[in-house]
Amino acid sequence: MSVSPICFGTWQLSPRFWGELSSAAIISAMQRAFEIGVNFYDTADAYGDGLAEEVLGAALASLPRDQVIVATKAYHHFYPDGHRHPDLSREYLIAECEASLRRLRMDYIDLYQCHAWDPLASMEETTEALELLKAQGKIRCYGASNFTVEQLKLARSLGDYATLQPPYDLTAPKIEADLLPYCQREKIGVLVYSPLRNGLLTGKYRGDETFTDFRAGHPDFQGERFKGLAAAISGLRPLAEGYGLTITQLVLAATLMHPAIHVAIAGIKETAHIEEAAGAMGRVLSREDYFAVRRALGS
């Protein structure tokens, strides 16, 4: 599958984390993404307990199915009363794939991912379910998210886990020590999430803002730490402008320069966000400037 290096992320359609957002605005942004060359969309059944898949399905219904790549995930067995628990059992994966297809209004899913490691699941059973879904044409390929190196090695000893979706940003690049070298050696597709650290690396904050979403209790967005990080990120503005980029685009371009990273997933709330993120595609920094960005961000 040929995917755009910027992927449209949909975690923001989880009200428990981000509050209530306008579905109409996000649908417009999803459709605009396709117009400007972003053909890759990542979601999960757990985002809003199915809401994100429903919104994405509505947005893509008018687009040519064979020209968009859709990734979703399963792991959180959720219930109408809001409680949930991990579940990568064979029975649940098969049933939940059907539910995702209904919400997405699609006949198949391009990339089906285990959202996280289930300590109770047999990976043999999980893989058997994924292989069955693939044989039935309901998924094209499968991968994992949030797996450690050893978990991924075990999974790949049992089946063709083609991709990994780990957290990564230039302030916390710890997976460069193990996961990324392993994926590079094994030719595993890597799509990193939260490359902008929940919006912190966009350069739009002064460090004195307050939040009503989950960031209200996040240490990166509190007190002196927030002010210091915001100042360091704002300091990248002259470098970004030298390339004709915004800080967001500079950070995304630098992120995509790592040879093991193929895709950066950007959380998008409105059309302007995806237009800005897409502007990072195909942009490359000099080696000197790449490491200047890393030094500024503490890595």
PDB file of C-alpha atoms in Angstrom:
ATOM      1  CA  MET A   1       0.000   0.000   0.000  1.00  0.00           C
ATOM      2  CA  SER A   2       1.238   3.462  -0.896  1.00  0.00           C
ATOM      3  CA  VAL A   3       0.388   5.908   1.878  1.00  0.00           C
ATOM      4  CA  SER A   4       0.996   9.604   2.422  1.00  0.00           C
ATOM      5  CA  PRO A   5       3.692  10.365   5.030  1.00  0.00           C
ATOM      6  CA  ILE A   6       1.193  12.452   6.959  1.00  0.00           C
ATOM      7  CA  CYS A   7      -1.734  10.472   8.321  1.00  0.00           C
ATOM      8  CA  PHE A   8      -5.011  11.991   9.508  1.00  0.00           C
ATOM      9  CA  GLY A   9      -5.385  10.947  13.160  1.00  0.00           C
ATOM     10  CA  THR A  10      -8.760  10.770  14.893  1.00  0.00           C
ATOM     11  CA  TRP A  11      -8.040  10.283  18.620  1.00  0.00           C
ATOM     12  CA  GLN A  12      -9.453  13.799  19.138  1.00  0.00           C
ATOM     13  CA  LEU A  13     -12.906  12.259  18.612  1.00  0.00           C
ATOM     14  CA  SER A  14     -12.640  10.772  22.108  1.00  0.00           C
ATOM     15  CA  PRO A  15     -14.784  13.075  24.281  1.00  0.00           C
ATOM     16  CA  ARG A  16     -13.382  11.604  27.501  1.00  0.00           C
ATOM     17  CA  PHE A  17      -9.969  13.011  26.555  1.00  0.00           C
ATOM     18  CA  TRP A  18     -10.651  15.991  24.311  1.00  0.00           C
ATOM     19  CA  GLY A  19     -14.179  17.084  25.175  1.00  0.00           C
ATOM     20  CA  GLU A  20     -16.942  17.530  22.648  1.00  0.00           C
ATOM     21  CA  LEU A  21     -15.789  18.558  19.179  1.00  0.00           C
ATOM     22  CA  SER A  22     -17.654  19.444  16.011  1.00  0.00           C
ATOM     23  CA  SER A  23     -18.046  16.344  13.866  1.00  0.00           C
ATOM     24  CA  ALA A  24     -18.958  18.545  10.918  1.00  0.00           C
ATOM     25  CA  ALA A  25     -15.661  20.452  11.151  1.00  0.00           C
ATOM     26  CA  ILE A  26     -13.671  17.233  11.333  1.00  0.00           C
ATOM     27  CA  ILE A  27     -15.570  15.709   8.400  1.00  0.00           C
ATOM     28  CA  SER A  28     -14.707  18.784   6.331  1.00  0.00           C
ATOM     29  CA  ALA A  29     -11.068  18.420   7.333  1.00  0.00           C
ATOM     30  CA  MET A  30     -11.069  14.702   6.441  1.00  0.00           C
ATOM     31  CA  GLN A  31     -12.390  15.458   2.973  1.00  0.00           C
ATOM     32  CA  ARG A  32      -9.983  18.365   2.518  1.00  0.00           C
ATOM     33  CA  ALA A  33      -7.108  16.050   3.453  1.00  0.00           C
ATOM     34  CA  PHE A  34      -7.814  13.869   0.418  1.00  0.00           C
ATOM     35  CA  GLU A  35      -7.880  16.923  -1.863  1.00  0.00           C
ATOM     36  CA  ILE A  36      -4.375  17.957  -0.795  1.00  0.00           C
ATOM     37  CA  GLY A  37      -2.731  14.559  -1.052  1.00  0.00           C
ATOM     38  CA  VAL A  38      -3.307  12.924   2.329  1.00  0.00           C
ATOM     39  CA  ASN A  39      -4.758   9.486   1.620  1.00  0.00           C
ATOM     40  CA  PHE A  40      -4.083   7.766   4.974  1.00  0.00           C
ATOM     41  CA  TYR A  41      -6.533   7.854   7.909  1.00  0.00           C
ATOM     42  CA  ASP A  42      -5.979   6.245  11.294  1.00  0.00           C
ATOM     43  CA  THR A  43      -8.716   5.562  13.817  1.00  0.00           C
ATOM     44  CA  ALA A  44      -9.733   3.006  16.465  1.00  0.00           C
ATOM     45  CA  ASP A  45     -12.912   1.439  17.740  1.00  0.00           C
ATOM     46  CA  ALA A  46     -12.150   2.845  21.194  1.00  0.00           C
ATOM     47  CA  TYR A  47     -11.998   6.483  20.100  1.00  0.00           C
ATOM     48  CA  GLY A  48     -15.303   7.717  21.441  1.00  0.00           C
ATOM     49  CA  ASP A  49     -16.514   4.106  21.732  1.00  0.00           C
ATOM     50  CA  GLY A  50     -17.088   3.902  17.993  1.00  0.00           C
ATOM     51  CA  LEU A  51     -17.698   7.604  17.336  1.00  0.00           C
ATOM     52  CA  ALA A  52     -14.443   8.214  15.463  1.00  0.00           C
ATOM     53  CA  GLU A  53     -15.081   5.317  13.100  1.00  0.00           C
ATOM     54  CA  GLU A  54     -18.613   6.555  12.441  1.00  0.00           C
ATOM     55  CA  VAL A  55     -17.419  10.085  11.661  1.00  0.00           C
ATOM     56  CA  LEU A  56     -14.633   8.794   9.428  1.00  0.00           C
ATOM     57  CA  GLY A  57     -17.077   6.528   7.620  1.00  0.00           C
ATOM     58  CA  ALA A  58     -19.387   9.464   6.946  1.00  0.00           C
ATOM     59  CA  ALA A  59     -16.508  11.604   5.707  1.00  0.00           C
ATOM     60  CA  LEU A  60     -15.060   9.020   3.330  1.00  0.00           C
ATOM     61  CA  ALA A  61     -18.363   7.699   1.955  1.00  0.00           C
ATOM     62  CA  SER A  62     -18.202  10.116  -0.991  1.00  0.00           C
ATOM     63  CA  LEU A  63     -14.524   9.450  -1.778  1.00  0.00           C
ATOM     64  CA  PRO A  64     -13.199   6.663  -4.046  1.00  0.00           C
ATOM     65  CA  ARG A  65     -12.611   3.720  -1.712  1.00  0.00           C
ATOM     66  CA  ASP A  66      -9.647   2.381  -3.651  1.00  0.00           C
ATOM     67  CA  GLN A  67      -7.812   5.691  -3.256  1.00  0.00           C
ATOM     68  CA  VAL A  68      -7.933   5.972   0.534  1.00  0.00           C
ATOM     69  CA  ILE A  69      -6.093   3.849   3.083  1.00  0.00           C
ATOM     70  CA  VAL A  70      -7.895   3.292   6.369  1.00  0.00           C
ATOM     71  CA  ALA A  71      -6.327   1.916   9.528  1.00  0.00           C
ATOM     72  CA  THR A  72      -8.256   1.065  12.648  1.00  0.00           C
ATOM     73  CA  LYS A  73      -7.565  -0.825  15.868  1.00  0.00           C
ATOM     74  CA  ALA A  74      -9.132  -3.227  18.340  1.00  0.00           C
ATOM     75  CA  TYR A  75      -8.271  -4.067  21.960  1.00  0.00           C
ATOM     76  CA  HIS A  76     -10.633  -2.133  24.220  1.00  0.00           C
ATOM     77  CA  HIS A  77     -13.787  -4.206  24.741  1.00  0.00           C
ATOM     78  CA  PHE A  78     -16.210  -1.416  25.542  1.00  0.00           C
ATOM     79  CA  TYR A  79     -19.770  -1.506  26.858  1.00  0.00           C
ATOM     80  CA  PRO A  80     -22.810   0.824  26.717  1.00  0.00           C
ATOM     81  CA  ASP A  81     -22.282   1.944  30.332  1.00  0.00           C
ATOM     82  CA  GLY A  82     -18.780   3.186  29.466  1.00  0.00           C
ATOM     83  CA  HIS A  83     -16.618   0.574  31.145  1.00  0.00           C
ATOM     84  CA  ARG A  84     -14.046  -1.357  29.134  1.00  0.00           C
ATOM     85  CA  HIS A  85     -11.299  -3.946  29.416  1.00  0.00           C
ATOM     86  CA  PRO A  86      -8.562  -5.372  27.164  1.00  0.00           C
ATOM     87  CA  ASP A  87      -9.608  -8.097  24.750  1.00  0.00           C
ATOM     88  CA  LEU A  88      -7.619  -9.544  21.861  1.00  0.00           C
ATOM     89  CA  SER A  89      -9.394 -12.872  21.989  1.00  0.00           C
ATOM     90  CA  ARG A  90     -10.257 -14.566  18.714  1.00  0.00           C
ATOM     91  CA  GLU A  91     -13.985 -14.216  19.306  1.00  0.00           C
ATOM     92  CA  TYR A  92     -13.845 -10.531  20.128  1.00  0.00           C
ATOM     93  CA  LEU A  93     -11.521  -9.577  17.255  1.00  0.00           C
ATOM     94  CA  ILE A  94     -13.758 -11.233  14.701  1.00  0.00           C
ATOM     95  CA  ALA A  95     -16.916  -9.641  16.103  1.00  0.00           C
ATOM     96  CA  GLU A  96     -15.308  -6.241  16.561  1.00  0.00           C
ATOM     97  CA  CYS A  97     -13.933  -6.183  13.031  1.00  0.00           C
ATOM     98  CA  GLU A  98     -17.499  -6.612  11.781  1.00  0.00           C
ATOM     99  CA  ALA A  99     -18.634  -3.752  14.036  1.00  0.00           C
ATOM    100  CA  SER A 100     -15.831  -1.517  12.757  1.00  0.00           C
ATOM    101  CA  LEU A 101     -16.758  -2.285   9.158  1.00  0.00           C
ATOM    102  CA  ARG A 102     -20.346  -1.255   9.865  1.00  0.00           C
ATOM    103  CA  ARG A 103     -19.307   1.993  11.521  1.00  0.00           C
ATOM    104  CA  LEU A 104     -16.842   2.774   8.734  1.00  0.00           C
ATOM    105  CA  ARG A 105     -19.419   1.883   6.040  1.00  0.00           C
ATOM    106  CA  MET A 106     -16.777  -0.220   4.308  1.00  0.00           C
ATOM    107  CA  ASP A 107     -16.365  -3.747   2.994  1.00  0.00           C
ATOM    108  CA  TYR A 108     -12.749  -4.045   4.097  1.00  0.00           C
ATOM    109  CA  ILE A 109     -10.163  -2.396   6.339  1.00  0.00           C
ATOM    110  CA  ASP A 110      -6.732  -1.724   4.867  1.00  0.00           C
ATOM    111  CA  LEU A 111      -4.775  -2.040   8.112  1.00  0.00           C
ATOM    112  CA  TYR A 112      -6.180  -3.691  11.233  1.00  0.00           C
ATOM    113  CA  GLN A 113      -4.084  -3.197  14.359  1.00  0.00           C
ATOM    114  CA  CYS A 114      -3.899  -4.617  17.851  1.00  0.00           C
ATOM    115  CA  HIS A 115      -4.204  -1.389  19.832  1.00  0.00           C
ATOM    116  CA  ALA A 116      -2.075  -2.649  22.726  1.00  0.00           C
ATOM    117  CA  TRP A 117      -0.757  -5.838  24.328  1.00  0.00           C
ATOM    118  CA  ASP A 118      -3.392  -7.990  26.012  1.00  0.00           C
ATOM    119  CA  PRO A 119      -1.722  -9.929  28.873  1.00  0.00           C
ATOM    120  CA  LEU A 120      -4.446 -12.594  28.860  1.00  0.00           C
ATOM    121  CA  ALA A 121      -4.664 -13.225  25.143  1.00  0.00           C
ATOM    122  CA  SER A 122      -2.843 -16.028  23.419  1.00  0.00           C
ATOM    123  CA  MET A 123      -0.929 -14.453  20.542  1.00  0.00           C
ATOM    124  CA  GLU A 124      -1.475 -17.667  18.611  1.00  0.00           C
ATOM    125  CA  GLU A 125      -5.238 -17.152  18.980  1.00  0.00           C
ATOM    126  CA  THR A 126      -5.026 -13.454  18.172  1.00  0.00           C
ATOM    127  CA  THR A 127      -2.961 -14.117  15.067  1.00  0.00           C
ATOM    128  CA  GLU A 128      -5.302 -16.888  13.967  1.00  0.00           C
ATOM    129  CA  ALA A 129      -8.197 -14.429  14.079  1.00  0.00           C
ATOM    130  CA  LEU A 130      -6.277 -11.816  12.091  1.00  0.00           C
ATOM    131  CA  GLU A 131      -5.266 -14.370   9.478  1.00  0.00           C
ATOM    132  CA  LEU A 132      -8.876 -15.496   9.151  1.00  0.00           C
ATOM    133  CA  LEU A 133     -10.065 -11.907   8.657  1.00  0.00           C
ATOM    134  CA  LYS A 134      -7.377 -11.437   6.032  1.00  0.00           C
ATOM    135  CA  ALA A 135      -8.333 -14.645   4.217  1.00  0.00           C
ATOM    136  CA  GLN A 136     -11.972 -13.511   4.207  1.00  0.00           C
ATOM    137  CA  GLY A 137     -10.982 -10.212   2.595  1.00  0.00           C
ATOM    138  CA  LYS A 138     -12.201  -8.146   5.540  1.00  0.00           C
ATOM    139  CA  ILE A 139      -8.720  -6.764   6.202  1.00  0.00           C
ATOM    140  CA  ARG A 140      -5.803  -6.316   3.815  1.00  0.00           C
ATOM    141  CA  CYS A 141      -3.039  -6.524   6.387  1.00  0.00           C
ATOM    142  CA  TYR A 142      -2.518  -6.286  10.122  1.00  0.00           C
ATOM    143  CA  GLY A 143      -0.120  -4.763  12.617  1.00  0.00           C
ATOM    144  CA  ALA A 144       0.318  -3.682  16.213  1.00  0.00           C
ATOM    145  CA  SER A 145       0.387  -0.542  18.312  1.00  0.00           C
ATOM    146  CA  ASN A 146       2.114   0.089  21.629  1.00  0.00           C
ATOM    147  CA  PHE A 147       4.026  -3.224  21.567  1.00  0.00           C
ATOM    148  CA  THR A 148       7.505  -3.558  23.043  1.00  0.00           C
ATOM    149  CA  VAL A 149      10.321  -5.106  21.032  1.00  0.00           C
ATOM    150  CA  GLU A 150       9.872  -8.484  22.690  1.00  0.00           C
ATOM    151  CA  GLN A 151       6.097  -8.421  22.238  1.00  0.00           C
ATOM    152  CA  LEU A 152       6.521  -7.550  18.569  1.00  0.00           C
ATOM    153  CA  LYS A 153       9.107 -10.295  18.094  1.00  0.00           C
ATOM    154  CA  LEU A 154       6.713 -12.850  19.548  1.00  0.00           C
ATOM    155  CA  ALA A 155       3.857 -11.615  17.373  1.00  0.00           C
ATOM    156  CA  ARG A 156       5.982 -11.747  14.235  1.00  0.00           C
ATOM    157  CA  SER A 157       7.096 -15.276  15.006  1.00  0.00           C
ATOM    158  CA  LEU A 158       3.440 -16.249  14.630  1.00  0.00           C
ATOM    159  CA  GLY A 159       2.178 -14.070  11.792  1.00  0.00           C
ATOM    160  CA  ASP A 160       2.827 -11.292   9.318  1.00  0.00           C
ATOM    161  CA  TYR A 161       2.519  -8.234  11.548  1.00  0.00           C
ATOM    162  CA  ALA A 162       3.453  -5.703   8.896  1.00  0.00           C
ATOM    163  CA  THR A 163       3.347  -2.438  10.856  1.00  0.00           C
ATOM    164  CA  LEU A 164       3.931  -0.874  14.244  1.00  0.00           C
ATOM    165  CA  GLN A 165       2.286   2.242  15.636  1.00  0.00           C
ATOM    166  CA  PRO A 166       4.342   3.504  18.605  1.00  0.00           C
ATOM    167  CA  PRO A 167       4.366   6.862  20.408  1.00  0.00           C
ATOM    168  CA  TYR A 168       7.236   9.093  19.313  1.00  0.00           C
ATOM    169  CA  ASP A 169       8.183  12.727  19.355  1.00  0.00           C
ATOM    170  CA  LEU A 170      11.472  14.590  19.292  1.00  0.00           C
ATOM    171  CA  THR A 171      11.329  15.413  22.999  1.00  0.00           C
ATOM    172  CA  ALA A 172      11.048  11.712  23.912  1.00  0.00           C
ATOM    173  CA  PRO A 173      12.711   9.588  21.216  1.00  0.00           C
ATOM    174  CA  LYS A 174      13.449   6.597  23.439  1.00  0.00           C
ATOM    175  CA  ILE A 175      12.226   4.026  20.892  1.00  0.00           C
ATOM    176  CA  GLU A 176      15.274   4.909  18.790  1.00  0.00           C
ATOM    177  CA  ALA A 177      17.223   2.624  21.138  1.00  0.00           C
ATOM    178  CA  ASP A 178      15.345  -0.583  20.352  1.00  0.00           C
ATOM    179  CA  LEU A 179      12.013  -0.525  18.523  1.00  0.00           C
ATOM    180  CA  LEU A 180      13.066   1.591  15.564  1.00  0.00           C
ATOM    181  CA  PRO A 181      16.283  -0.354  14.818  1.00  0.00           C
ATOM    182  CA  TYR A 182      14.326  -3.600  15.002  1.00  0.00           C
ATOM    183  CA  CYS A 183      11.616  -2.297  12.683  1.00  0.00           C
ATOM    184  CA  GLN A 184      14.206  -0.948  10.268  1.00  0.00           C
ATOM    185  CA  ARG A 185      16.020  -4.284  10.134  1.00  0.00           C
ATOM    186  CA  GLU A 186      12.793  -6.239   9.676  1.00  0.00           C
ATOM    187  CA  LYS A 187      11.325  -3.769   7.159  1.00  0.00           C
ATOM    188  CA  ILE A 188       8.291  -3.104   9.346  1.00  0.00           C
ATOM    189  CA  GLY A 189       6.190  -0.096   8.417  1.00  0.00           C
ATOM    190  CA  VAL A 190       6.238   2.463  11.242  1.00  0.00           C
ATOM    191  CA  LEU A 191       3.514   5.049  11.766  1.00  0.00           C
ATOM    192  CA  VAL A 192       4.239   7.136  14.866  1.00  0.00           C
ATOM    193  CA  TYR A 193       1.508   8.779  16.900  1.00  0.00           C
ATOM    194  CA  SER A 194       1.581  12.015  18.921  1.00  0.00           C
ATOM    195  CA  PRO A 195       4.599  13.431  17.021  1.00  0.00           C
ATOM    196  CA  LEU A 196       3.456  16.904  18.116  1.00  0.00           C
ATOM    197  CA  ARG A 197       3.169  15.838  21.784  1.00  0.00           C
ATOM    198  CA  ASN A 198      -0.544  16.586  22.140  1.00  0.00           C
ATOM    199  CA  GLY A 199      -0.119  19.947  20.423  1.00  0.00           C
ATOM    200  CA  LEU A 200       2.808  21.105  22.535  1.00  0.00           C
ATOM    201  CA  LEU A 201       5.228  21.065  19.578  1.00  0.00           C
ATOM    202  CA  THR A 202       3.051  23.232  17.335  1.00  0.00           C
ATOM    203  CA  GLY A 203       4.620  26.419  18.688  1.00  0.00           C
ATOM    204  CA  LYS A 204       1.270  28.053  19.370  1.00  0.00           C
ATOM    205  CA  TYR A 205       1.509  28.163  23.169  1.00  0.00           C
ATOM    206  CA  ARG A 206       3.149  30.741  25.421  1.00  0.00           C
ATOM    207  CA  GLY A 207       3.141  28.504  28.486  1.00  0.00           C
ATOM    208  CA  ASP A 208       0.465  30.330  30.462  1.00  0.00           C
ATOM    209  CA  GLU A 209      -2.619  28.808  28.802  1.00  0.00           C
ATOM    210  CA  THR A 210      -5.140  26.639  30.622  1.00  0.00           C
ATOM    211  CA  PHE A 211      -7.005  23.640  29.247  1.00  0.00           C
ATOM    212  CA  THR A 212     -10.372  21.989  29.712  1.00  0.00           C
ATOM    213  CA  ASP A 213      -9.424  18.639  28.130  1.00  0.00           C
ATOM    214  CA  PHE A 214      -7.114  15.921  29.491  1.00  0.00           C
ATOM    215  CA  ARG A 215      -4.156  18.312  29.245  1.00  0.00           C
ATOM    216  CA  ALA A 216      -5.521  20.152  32.280  1.00  0.00           C
ATOM    217  CA  GLY A 217      -3.785  17.549  34.434  1.00  0.00           C
ATOM    218  CA  HIS A 218      -0.786  16.775  32.214  1.00  0.00           C
ATOM    219  CA  PRO A 219       2.602  17.877  33.629  1.00  0.00           C
ATOM    220  CA  ASP A 220       3.827  19.084  30.212  1.00  0.00           C
ATOM    221  CA  PHE A 221       1.088  21.716  30.266  1.00  0.00           C
ATOM    222  CA  GLN A 222       1.567  22.942  33.837  1.00  0.00           C
ATOM    223  CA  GLY A 223       3.653  25.574  35.580  1.00  0.00           C
ATOM    224  CA  GLU A 224       7.317  26.239  34.892  1.00  0.00           C
ATOM    225  CA  ARG A 225       7.734  23.072  32.852  1.00  0.00           C
ATOM    226  CA  PHE A 226       5.081  24.247  30.413  1.00  0.00           C
ATOM    227  CA  LYS A 227       6.630  27.719  30.184  1.00  0.00           C
ATOM    228  CA  GLY A 228      10.095  26.317  29.591  1.00  0.00           C
ATOM    229  CA  LEU A 229       8.965  23.909  26.901  1.00  0.00           C
ATOM    230  CA  ALA A 230       6.880  26.575  25.178  1.00  0.00           C
ATOM    231  CA  ALA A 231       9.840  28.958  25.125  1.00  0.00           C
ATOM    232  CA  ALA A 232      12.179  26.318  23.698  1.00  0.00           C
ATOM    233  CA  ILE A 233       9.708  25.424  20.975  1.00  0.00           C
ATOM    234  CA  SER A 234       9.038  29.071  20.096  1.00  0.00           C
ATOM    235  CA  GLY A 235      12.787  29.489  19.729  1.00  0.00           C
ATOM    236  CA  LEU A 236      12.603  27.290  16.628  1.00  0.00           C
ATOM    237  CA  ARG A 237      10.594  29.903  14.728  1.00  0.00           C
ATOM    238  CA  PRO A 238      13.539  31.555  12.927  1.00  0.00           C
ATOM    239  CA  LEU A 239      14.816  28.163  11.770  1.00  0.00           C
ATOM    240  CA  ALA A 240      11.367  27.173  10.543  1.00  0.00           C
ATOM    241  CA  GLU A 241      10.871  30.450   8.712  1.00  0.00           C
ATOM    242  CA  GLY A 242      14.221  29.980   6.997  1.00  0.00           C
ATOM    243  CA  TYR A 243      12.691  26.928   5.321  1.00  0.00           C
ATOM    244  CA  GLY A 244       9.384  28.661   4.693  1.00  0.00           C
ATOM    245  CA  LEU A 245       7.760  26.386   7.265  1.00  0.00           C
ATOM    246  CA  THR A 246       5.725  26.781  10.412  1.00  0.00           C
ATOM    247  CA  ILE A 247       7.031  25.221  13.627  1.00  0.00           C
ATOM    248  CA  THR A 248       4.479  22.418  13.230  1.00  0.00           C
ATOM    249  CA  GLN A 249       5.765  21.670   9.743  1.00  0.00           C
ATOM    250  CA  LEU A 250       9.396  21.865  10.877  1.00  0.00           C
ATOM    251  CA  VAL A 251       8.802  19.321  13.652  1.00  0.00           C
ATOM    252  CA  LEU A 252       6.858  16.954  11.387  1.00  0.00           C
ATOM    253  CA  ALA A 253       9.480  17.195   8.645  1.00  0.00           C
ATOM    254  CA  ALA A 254      12.249  16.438  11.153  1.00  0.00           C
ATOM    255  CA  THR A 255      10.267  13.520  12.567  1.00  0.00           C
ATOM    256  CA  LEU A 256       9.853  11.980   9.133  1.00  0.00           C
ATOM    257  CA  MET A 257      13.583  12.197   8.434  1.00  0.00           C
ATOM    258  CA  HIS A 258      14.295   9.205  10.676  1.00  0.00           C
ATOM    259  CA  PRO A 259      14.932   6.316   8.251  1.00  0.00           C
ATOM    260  CA  ALA A 260      12.745   3.901  10.229  1.00  0.00           C
ATOM    261  CA  ILE A 261       9.714   6.218  10.378  1.00  0.00           C
ATOM    262  CA  HIS A 262       7.425   6.153   7.360  1.00  0.00           C
ATOM    263  CA  VAL A 263       4.377   8.041   8.611  1.00  0.00           C
ATOM    264  CA  ALA A 264       3.569  10.685  11.226  1.00  0.00           C
ATOM    265  CA  ILE A 265      -0.012  10.698  12.513  1.00  0.00           C
ATOM    266  CA  ALA A 266      -1.289  14.206  13.162  1.00  0.00           C
ATOM    267  CA  GLY A 267      -4.399  14.777  15.267  1.00  0.00           C
ATOM    268  CA  ILE A 268      -6.650  17.107  13.286  1.00  0.00           C
ATOM    269  CA  LYS A 269      -9.579  19.166  14.543  1.00  0.00           C
ATOM    270  CA  GLU A 270     -10.192  21.492  11.604  1.00  0.00           C
ATOM    271  CA  THR A 271      -9.302  22.063   7.972  1.00  0.00           C
ATOM    272  CA  ALA A 272      -6.500  24.527   8.717  1.00  0.00           C
ATOM    273  CA  HIS A 273      -4.736  21.879  10.818  1.00  0.00           C
ATOM    274  CA  ILE A 274      -4.504  19.308   8.036  1.00  0.00           C
ATOM    275  CA  GLU A 275      -3.521  21.929   5.480  1.00  0.00           C
ATOM    276  CA  GLU A 276      -0.638  22.938   7.738  1.00  0.00           C
ATOM    277  CA  ALA A 277       0.431  19.364   8.534  1.00  0.00           C
ATOM    278  CA  ALA A 278       0.341  18.338   4.877  1.00  0.00           C
ATOM    279  CA  GLY A 279       2.803  21.136   4.139  1.00  0.00           C
ATOM    280  CA  ALA A 280       5.504  19.050   5.839  1.00  0.00           C
ATOM    281  CA  MET A 281       5.292  16.281   3.250  1.00  0.00           C
ATOM    282  CA  GLY A 282       8.393  16.073   1.095  1.00  0.00           C
ATOM    283  CA  ARG A 283      10.314  18.651   3.111  1.00  0.00           C
ATOM    284  CA  VAL A 284      13.815  17.816   4.301  1.00  0.00           C
ATOM    285  CA  LEU A 285      16.128  19.708   6.641  1.00  0.00           C
ATOM    286  CA  SER A 286      19.885  19.809   6.467  1.00  0.00           C
ATOM    287  CA  ARG A 287      21.649  17.449   8.849  1.00  0.00           C
ATOM    288  CA  GLU A 288      22.883  20.458  10.842  1.00  0.00           C
ATOM    289  CA  ASP A 289      19.395  21.896  11.202  1.00  0.00           C
ATOM    290  CA  TYR A 290      17.870  18.532  12.035  1.00  0.00           C
ATOM    291  CA  PHE A 291      20.160  18.206  15.022  1.00  0.00           C
ATOM    292  CA  ALA A 292      19.564  21.846  15.936  1.00  0.00           C
ATOM    293  CA  VAL A 293      15.878  21.007  16.267  1.00  0.00           C
ATOM    294  CA  ARG A 294      16.692  18.022  18.467  1.00  0.00           C
ATOM    295  CA  ARG A 295      18.983  20.049  20.711  1.00  0.00           C
ATOM    296  CA  ALA A 296      16.312  22.709  21.141  1.00  0.00           C
ATOM    297  CA  LEU A 297      13.816  20.052  22.181  1.00  0.00           C
ATOM    298  CA  GLY A 298      16.197  18.373  24.594  1.00  0.00           C
ATOM    299  CA  SER A 299      17.068  15.271  22.594  1.00  0.00           C
TER     300      SER A 299
END
